[in-house]
Coordinates of C-alpha atoms in Angstrom, one line a residue:
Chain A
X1 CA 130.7 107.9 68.8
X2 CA 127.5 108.5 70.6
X3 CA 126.4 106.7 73.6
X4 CA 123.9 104.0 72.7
X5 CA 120.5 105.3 73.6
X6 CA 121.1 108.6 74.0
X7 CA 118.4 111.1 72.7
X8 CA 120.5 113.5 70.4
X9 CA 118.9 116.8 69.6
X10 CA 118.5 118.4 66.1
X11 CA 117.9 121.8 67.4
X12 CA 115.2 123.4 65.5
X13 CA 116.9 125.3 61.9
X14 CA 119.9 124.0 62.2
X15 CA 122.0 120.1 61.5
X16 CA 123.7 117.6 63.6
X17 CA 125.8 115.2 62.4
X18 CA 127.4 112.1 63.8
X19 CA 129.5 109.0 63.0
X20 CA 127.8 105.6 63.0
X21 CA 129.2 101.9 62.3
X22 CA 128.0 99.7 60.5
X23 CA 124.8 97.2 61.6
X24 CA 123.8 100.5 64.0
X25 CA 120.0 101.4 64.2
X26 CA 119.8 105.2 63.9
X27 CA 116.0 106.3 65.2
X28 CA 114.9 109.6 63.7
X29 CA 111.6 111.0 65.7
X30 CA 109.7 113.8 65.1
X31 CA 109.5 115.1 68.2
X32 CA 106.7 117.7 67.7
X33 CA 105.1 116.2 64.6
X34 CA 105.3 118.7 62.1
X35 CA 109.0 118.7 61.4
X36 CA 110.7 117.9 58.1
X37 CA 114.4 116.2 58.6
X38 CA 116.4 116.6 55.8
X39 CA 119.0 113.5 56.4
X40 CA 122.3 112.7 54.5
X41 CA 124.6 109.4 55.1
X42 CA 128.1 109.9 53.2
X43 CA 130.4 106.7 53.8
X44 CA 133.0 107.2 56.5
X45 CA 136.2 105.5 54.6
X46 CA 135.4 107.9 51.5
X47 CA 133.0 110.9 51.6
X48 CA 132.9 110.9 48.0
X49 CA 130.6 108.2 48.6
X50 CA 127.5 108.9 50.0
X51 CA 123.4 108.0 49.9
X52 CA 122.3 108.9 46.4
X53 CA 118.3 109.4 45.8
X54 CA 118.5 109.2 42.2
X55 CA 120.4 105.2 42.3
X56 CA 118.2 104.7 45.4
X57 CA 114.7 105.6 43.5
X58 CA 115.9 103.0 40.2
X59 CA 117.3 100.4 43.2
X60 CA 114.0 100.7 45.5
X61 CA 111.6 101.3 42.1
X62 CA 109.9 104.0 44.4
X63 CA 110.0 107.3 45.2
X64 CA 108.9 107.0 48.4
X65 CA 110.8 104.5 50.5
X66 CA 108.9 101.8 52.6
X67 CA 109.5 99.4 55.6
X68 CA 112.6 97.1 53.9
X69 CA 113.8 99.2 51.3
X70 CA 117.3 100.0 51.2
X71 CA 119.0 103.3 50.1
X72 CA 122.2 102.7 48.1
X73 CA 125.2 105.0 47.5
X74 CA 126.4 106.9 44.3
X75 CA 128.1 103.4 43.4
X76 CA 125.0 101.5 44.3
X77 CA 125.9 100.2 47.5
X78 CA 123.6 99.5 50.3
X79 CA 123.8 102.5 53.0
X80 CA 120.7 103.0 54.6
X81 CA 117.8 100.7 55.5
X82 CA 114.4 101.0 56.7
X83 CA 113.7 98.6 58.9
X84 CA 110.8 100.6 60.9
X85 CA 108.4 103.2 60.7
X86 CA 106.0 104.4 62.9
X87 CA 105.0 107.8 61.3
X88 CA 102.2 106.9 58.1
X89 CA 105.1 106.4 55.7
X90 CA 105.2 109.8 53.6
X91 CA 109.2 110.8 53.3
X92 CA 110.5 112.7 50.1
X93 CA 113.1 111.6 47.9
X94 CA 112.5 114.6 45.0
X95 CA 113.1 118.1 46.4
X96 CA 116.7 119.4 46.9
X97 CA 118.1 120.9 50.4
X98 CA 116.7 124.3 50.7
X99 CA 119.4 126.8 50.5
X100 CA 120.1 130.5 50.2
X101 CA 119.1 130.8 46.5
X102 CA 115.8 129.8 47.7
X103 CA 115.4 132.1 50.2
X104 CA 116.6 134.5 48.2
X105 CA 113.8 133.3 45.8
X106 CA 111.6 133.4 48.1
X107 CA 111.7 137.2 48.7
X108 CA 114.1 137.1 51.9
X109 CA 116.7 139.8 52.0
X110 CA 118.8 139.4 54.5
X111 CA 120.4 135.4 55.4
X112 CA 118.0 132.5 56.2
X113 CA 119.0 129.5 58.1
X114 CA 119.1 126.7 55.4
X115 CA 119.6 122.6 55.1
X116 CA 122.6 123.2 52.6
X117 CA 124.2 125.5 55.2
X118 CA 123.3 122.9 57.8
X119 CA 124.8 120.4 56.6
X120 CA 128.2 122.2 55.7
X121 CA 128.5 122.9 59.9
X122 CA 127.2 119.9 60.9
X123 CA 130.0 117.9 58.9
X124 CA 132.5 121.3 59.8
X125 CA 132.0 119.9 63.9
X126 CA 133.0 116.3 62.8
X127 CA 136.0 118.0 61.4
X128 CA 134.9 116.8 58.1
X129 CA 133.8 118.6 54.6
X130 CA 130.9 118.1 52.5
X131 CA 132.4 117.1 48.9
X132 CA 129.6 118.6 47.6
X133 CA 125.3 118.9 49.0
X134 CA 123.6 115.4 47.6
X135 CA 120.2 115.5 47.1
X136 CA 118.9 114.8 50.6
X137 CA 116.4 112.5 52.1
X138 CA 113.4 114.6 53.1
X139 CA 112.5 112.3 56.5
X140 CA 108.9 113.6 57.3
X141 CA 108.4 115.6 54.0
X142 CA 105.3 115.0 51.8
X143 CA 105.5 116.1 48.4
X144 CA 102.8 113.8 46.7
X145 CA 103.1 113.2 42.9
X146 CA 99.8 113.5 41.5
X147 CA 98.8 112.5 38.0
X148 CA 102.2 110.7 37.7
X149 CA 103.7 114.2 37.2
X150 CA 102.5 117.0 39.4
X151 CA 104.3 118.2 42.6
X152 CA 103.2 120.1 45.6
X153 CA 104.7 121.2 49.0
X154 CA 102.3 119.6 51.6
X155 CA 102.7 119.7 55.3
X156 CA 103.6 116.6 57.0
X157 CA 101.0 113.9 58.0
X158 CA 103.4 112.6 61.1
X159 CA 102.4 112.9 64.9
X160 CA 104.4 114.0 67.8
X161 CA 107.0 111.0 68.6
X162 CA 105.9 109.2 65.8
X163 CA 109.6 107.7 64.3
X164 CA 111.6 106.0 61.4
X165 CA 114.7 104.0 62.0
X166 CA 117.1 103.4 59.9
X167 CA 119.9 100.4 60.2
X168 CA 123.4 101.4 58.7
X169 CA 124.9 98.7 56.0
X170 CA 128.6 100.2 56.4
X171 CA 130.3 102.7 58.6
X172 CA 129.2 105.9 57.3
X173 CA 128.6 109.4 58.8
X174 CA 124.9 110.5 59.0
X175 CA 123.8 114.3 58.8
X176 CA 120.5 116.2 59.3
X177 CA 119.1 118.9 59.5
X178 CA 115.9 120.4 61.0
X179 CA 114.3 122.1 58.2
X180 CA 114.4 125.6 58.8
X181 CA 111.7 126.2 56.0
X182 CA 109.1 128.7 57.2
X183 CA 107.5 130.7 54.1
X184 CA 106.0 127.3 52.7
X185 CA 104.4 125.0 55.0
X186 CA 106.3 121.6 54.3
X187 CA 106.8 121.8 58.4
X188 CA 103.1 122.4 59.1
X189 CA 100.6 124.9 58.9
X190 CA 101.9 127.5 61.5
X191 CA 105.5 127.6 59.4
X192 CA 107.2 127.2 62.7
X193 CA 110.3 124.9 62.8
X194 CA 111.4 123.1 65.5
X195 CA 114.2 120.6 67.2
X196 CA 113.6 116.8 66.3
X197 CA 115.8 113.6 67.5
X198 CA 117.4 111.0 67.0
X199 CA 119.0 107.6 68.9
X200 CA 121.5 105.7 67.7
X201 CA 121.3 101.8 69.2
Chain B
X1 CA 130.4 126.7 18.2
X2 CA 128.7 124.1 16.0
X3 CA 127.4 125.6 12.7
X4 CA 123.7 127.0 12.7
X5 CA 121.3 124.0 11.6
X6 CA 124.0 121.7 11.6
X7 CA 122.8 117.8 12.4
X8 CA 125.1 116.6 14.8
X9 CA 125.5 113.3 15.9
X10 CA 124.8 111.7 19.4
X11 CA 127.0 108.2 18.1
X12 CA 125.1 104.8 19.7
X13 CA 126.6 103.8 22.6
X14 CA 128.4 107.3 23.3
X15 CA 128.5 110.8 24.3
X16 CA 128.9 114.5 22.4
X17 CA 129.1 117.8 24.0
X18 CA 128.5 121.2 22.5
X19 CA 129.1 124.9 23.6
X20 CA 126.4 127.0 23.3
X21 CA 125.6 130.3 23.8
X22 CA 122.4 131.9 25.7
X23 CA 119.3 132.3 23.6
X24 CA 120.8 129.4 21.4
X25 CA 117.8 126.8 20.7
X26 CA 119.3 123.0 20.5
X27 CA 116.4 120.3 19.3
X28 CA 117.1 116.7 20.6
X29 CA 115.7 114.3 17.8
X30 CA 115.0 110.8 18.4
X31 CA 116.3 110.0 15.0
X32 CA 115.2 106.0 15.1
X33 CA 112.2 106.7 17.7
X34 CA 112.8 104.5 20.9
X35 CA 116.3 105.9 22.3
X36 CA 116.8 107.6 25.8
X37 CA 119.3 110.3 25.6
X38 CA 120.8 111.6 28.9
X39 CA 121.6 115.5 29.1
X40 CA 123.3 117.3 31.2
X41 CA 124.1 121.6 31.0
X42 CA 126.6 122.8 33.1
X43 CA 127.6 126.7 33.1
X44 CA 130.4 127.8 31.0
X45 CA 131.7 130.5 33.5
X46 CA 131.6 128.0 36.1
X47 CA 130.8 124.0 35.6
X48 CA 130.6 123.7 39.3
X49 CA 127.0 124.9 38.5
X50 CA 125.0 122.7 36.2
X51 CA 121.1 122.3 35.7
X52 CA 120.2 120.7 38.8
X53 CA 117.0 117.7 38.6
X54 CA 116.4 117.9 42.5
X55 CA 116.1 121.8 42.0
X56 CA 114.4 121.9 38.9
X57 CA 111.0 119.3 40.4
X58 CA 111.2 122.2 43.3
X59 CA 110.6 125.1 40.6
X60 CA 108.9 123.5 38.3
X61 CA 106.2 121.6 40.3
X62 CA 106.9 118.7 38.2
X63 CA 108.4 115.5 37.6
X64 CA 108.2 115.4 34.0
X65 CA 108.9 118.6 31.8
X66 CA 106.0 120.4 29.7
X67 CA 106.8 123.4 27.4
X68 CA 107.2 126.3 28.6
X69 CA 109.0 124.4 31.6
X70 CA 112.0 125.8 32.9
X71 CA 114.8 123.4 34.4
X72 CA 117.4 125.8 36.6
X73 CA 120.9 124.7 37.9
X74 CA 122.3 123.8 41.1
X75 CA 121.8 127.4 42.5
X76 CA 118.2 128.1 41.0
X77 CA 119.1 130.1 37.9
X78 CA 117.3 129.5 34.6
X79 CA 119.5 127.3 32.1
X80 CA 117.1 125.1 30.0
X81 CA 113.4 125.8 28.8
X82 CA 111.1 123.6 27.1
X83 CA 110.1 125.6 23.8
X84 CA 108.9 122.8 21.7
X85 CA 108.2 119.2 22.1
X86 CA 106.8 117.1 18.9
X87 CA 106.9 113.9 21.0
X88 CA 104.5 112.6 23.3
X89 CA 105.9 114.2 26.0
X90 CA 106.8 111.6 28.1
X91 CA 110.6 112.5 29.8
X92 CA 112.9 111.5 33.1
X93 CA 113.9 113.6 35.7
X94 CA 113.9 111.2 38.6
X95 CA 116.8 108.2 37.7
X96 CA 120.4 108.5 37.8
X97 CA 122.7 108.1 34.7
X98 CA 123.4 104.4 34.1
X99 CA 127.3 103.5 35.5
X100 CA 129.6 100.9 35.7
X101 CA 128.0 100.2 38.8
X102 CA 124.8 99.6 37.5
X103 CA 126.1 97.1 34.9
X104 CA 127.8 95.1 37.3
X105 CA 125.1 94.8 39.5
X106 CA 123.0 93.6 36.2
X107 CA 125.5 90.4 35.7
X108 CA 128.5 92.0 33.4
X109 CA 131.7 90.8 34.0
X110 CA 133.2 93.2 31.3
X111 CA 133.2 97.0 30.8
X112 CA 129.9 98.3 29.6
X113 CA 129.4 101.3 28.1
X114 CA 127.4 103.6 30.1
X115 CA 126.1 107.3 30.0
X116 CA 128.2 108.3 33.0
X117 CA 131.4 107.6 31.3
X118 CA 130.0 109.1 28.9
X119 CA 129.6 112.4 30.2
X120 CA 133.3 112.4 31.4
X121 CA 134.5 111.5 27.7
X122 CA 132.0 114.3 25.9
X123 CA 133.3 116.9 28.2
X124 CA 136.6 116.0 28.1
X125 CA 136.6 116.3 23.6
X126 CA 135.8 120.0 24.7
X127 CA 139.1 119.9 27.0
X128 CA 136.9 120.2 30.1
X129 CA 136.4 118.6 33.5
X130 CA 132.9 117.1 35.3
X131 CA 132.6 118.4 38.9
X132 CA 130.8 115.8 39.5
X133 CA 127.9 113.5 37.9
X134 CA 125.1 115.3 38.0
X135 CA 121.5 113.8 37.8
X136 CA 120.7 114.2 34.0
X137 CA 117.8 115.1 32.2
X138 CA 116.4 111.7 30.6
X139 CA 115.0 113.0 27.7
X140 CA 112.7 110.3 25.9
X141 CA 112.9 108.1 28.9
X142 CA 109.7 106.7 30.3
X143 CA 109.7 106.1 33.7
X144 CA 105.7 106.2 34.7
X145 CA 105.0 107.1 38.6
X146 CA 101.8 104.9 39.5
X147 CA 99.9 104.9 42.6
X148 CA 101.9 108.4 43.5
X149 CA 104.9 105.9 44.6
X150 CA 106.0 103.1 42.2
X151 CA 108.3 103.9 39.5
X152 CA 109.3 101.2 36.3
X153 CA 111.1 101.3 33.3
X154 CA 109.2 101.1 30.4
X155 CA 110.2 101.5 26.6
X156 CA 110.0 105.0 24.9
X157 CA 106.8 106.4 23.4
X158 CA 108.4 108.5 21.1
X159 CA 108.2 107.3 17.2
X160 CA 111.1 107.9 14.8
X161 CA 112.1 111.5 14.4
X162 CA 110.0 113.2 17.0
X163 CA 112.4 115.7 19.3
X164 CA 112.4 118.4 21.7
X165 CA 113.5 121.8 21.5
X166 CA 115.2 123.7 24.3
X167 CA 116.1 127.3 24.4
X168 CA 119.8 127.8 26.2
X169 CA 119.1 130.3 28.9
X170 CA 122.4 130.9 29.8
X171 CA 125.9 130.3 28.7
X172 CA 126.5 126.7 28.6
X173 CA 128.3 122.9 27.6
X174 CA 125.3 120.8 27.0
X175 CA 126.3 117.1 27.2
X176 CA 124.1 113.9 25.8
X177 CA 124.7 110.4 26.1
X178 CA 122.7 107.9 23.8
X179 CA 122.2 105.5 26.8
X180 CA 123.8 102.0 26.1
X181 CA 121.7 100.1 28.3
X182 CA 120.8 96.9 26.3
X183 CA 119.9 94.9 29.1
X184 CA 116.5 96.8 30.7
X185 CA 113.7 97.8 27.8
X186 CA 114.9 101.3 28.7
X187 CA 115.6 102.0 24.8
X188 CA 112.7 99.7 23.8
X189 CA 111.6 96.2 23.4
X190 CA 114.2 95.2 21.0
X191 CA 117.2 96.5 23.5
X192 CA 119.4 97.9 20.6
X193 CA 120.5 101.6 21.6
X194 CA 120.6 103.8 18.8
X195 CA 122.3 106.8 17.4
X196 CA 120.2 110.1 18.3
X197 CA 120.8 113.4 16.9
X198 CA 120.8 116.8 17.9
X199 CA 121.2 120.8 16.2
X200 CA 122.0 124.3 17.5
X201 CA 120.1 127.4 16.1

């Protein structure tokens, strides 16, 4: 468990993961502004269980979440709510973890630093494994939907320290990591990743 | 293998699952106009890699599917493509298959069918396994994105006997469920899910 207050680092391109009970507030911030978190919460009796975007997105009726929504599980049960946000509200719900097919994609030859990845090590510190790489919540990220069908890969709209916190509904282990994403801007204009935080009250 | 041109059909209520092989063109037809049929694809070398919705709104650019649209799987390789599409072209990519879950929390006390049990029976006729549930392909479903944030569930455009035609890009087990949801307008107003049909070319 971490101590209650204590500023946890996400170093920059790469997770952190950590176990949190239930009723816990876990404060994400974007330390620097322009930093996308991708953010997993798989439920700490079964990690077959874990926060699923698709059942959140018919549960919420959004895509993007808001203050008071609550993510649910794979078996539609509450897991994540947002009880504040001080950033101007635009997360992702659509895009999956980047990973080494989309590097590779992306014309990179030899291994980039991915979320996928990310998440694998930060559950592998917890001693725990990934049953498989859920869709993540993309804290920060803004992919607007325009027309009601086209998608695009903004950067974020966040300041430096702006923050969303998020209350745990059951005991649960949460995972993140800082998008190490620098061919597309998704974490700003100057494609240069970097460490975010969180707090865990 | 199903015969050339064959009509197969996707039974109300229930689930059907086909081997096909790359280059193989299977049209989806909404035989009585206002049914939702989940689809899934999964790899036949390998299921543990199946067309992927979080990937294929990343490549795509897209929520909803036009022709020419390409969905890919879980590690960014082509597997579907939209060739043809005589409905209105109004499809899901964004809402998980309906589950036992999802009924329960909906008031039933007793087992209802659902497309996620579904999948697991289909595959199972062909003597295989699920990895997992993926996020399906909702063909037919209407699901409108307004304001760039709010999603609903809305009754099918489609009329009787409009379909879509997808082109097999790789060696796969294509899935369907003819969604029993009776309880949400999902299958239109009259809430009475239907038989759909599909053939392989």
């Amino acid at each position: 468990m971490i101590d209650s207050g204590t500023r946890i680092a996400i170093p920059a391109r790469r997770g952190k993961a950590a176990r949190i009970r239930e009723g816990q507030v876990i404060t994400v911030i974007n330390t620097h502004g322009q930093q996308v978190v991708d953010t997993w919460a798989f439920c700490a009796r079964d990690l077959t269980e874990f926060m699923s975007m698709e059942h959140s997105r018919a549960a919420m009726e959004k895509i993007i979440p808001e203050v008071g929504d609550v993510f649910v599980t794979n078996r539609r049960r509450p897991v994540l709510q947002v009880i504040a946000d001080t950033t101007p509200g635009i997360h992702d719900t659509l895009i999956a973890a980047c990973d080494r097919y989309r590097y590779e994609l992306l014309g990179c030859r030899d291994y980039h630093d991915n979320c996928a990845d990310n998440l694998v090590a930060a559950l592998r510190e917890l001693g725990e494994v990934a049953p498989e790489i859920p869709s993540p919540l993309n804290l920060f990220m803004n992919i607007p939907v325009a027309g009601g069908r086209y998608v695009s890969f903004q950067p974020p709209v966040c300041a430096a320290g702006q923050s969303i916190a998020l209350r745990a509904r059951t005991d649960l282990i949460i995972a993140f990591s800082a998008c190490p994403q620098d061919i597309v801007p998704i974490n700003g204009l100057a494609r240069a990743p970097t460490e975010a935080h969180f707090t865990v009250v």
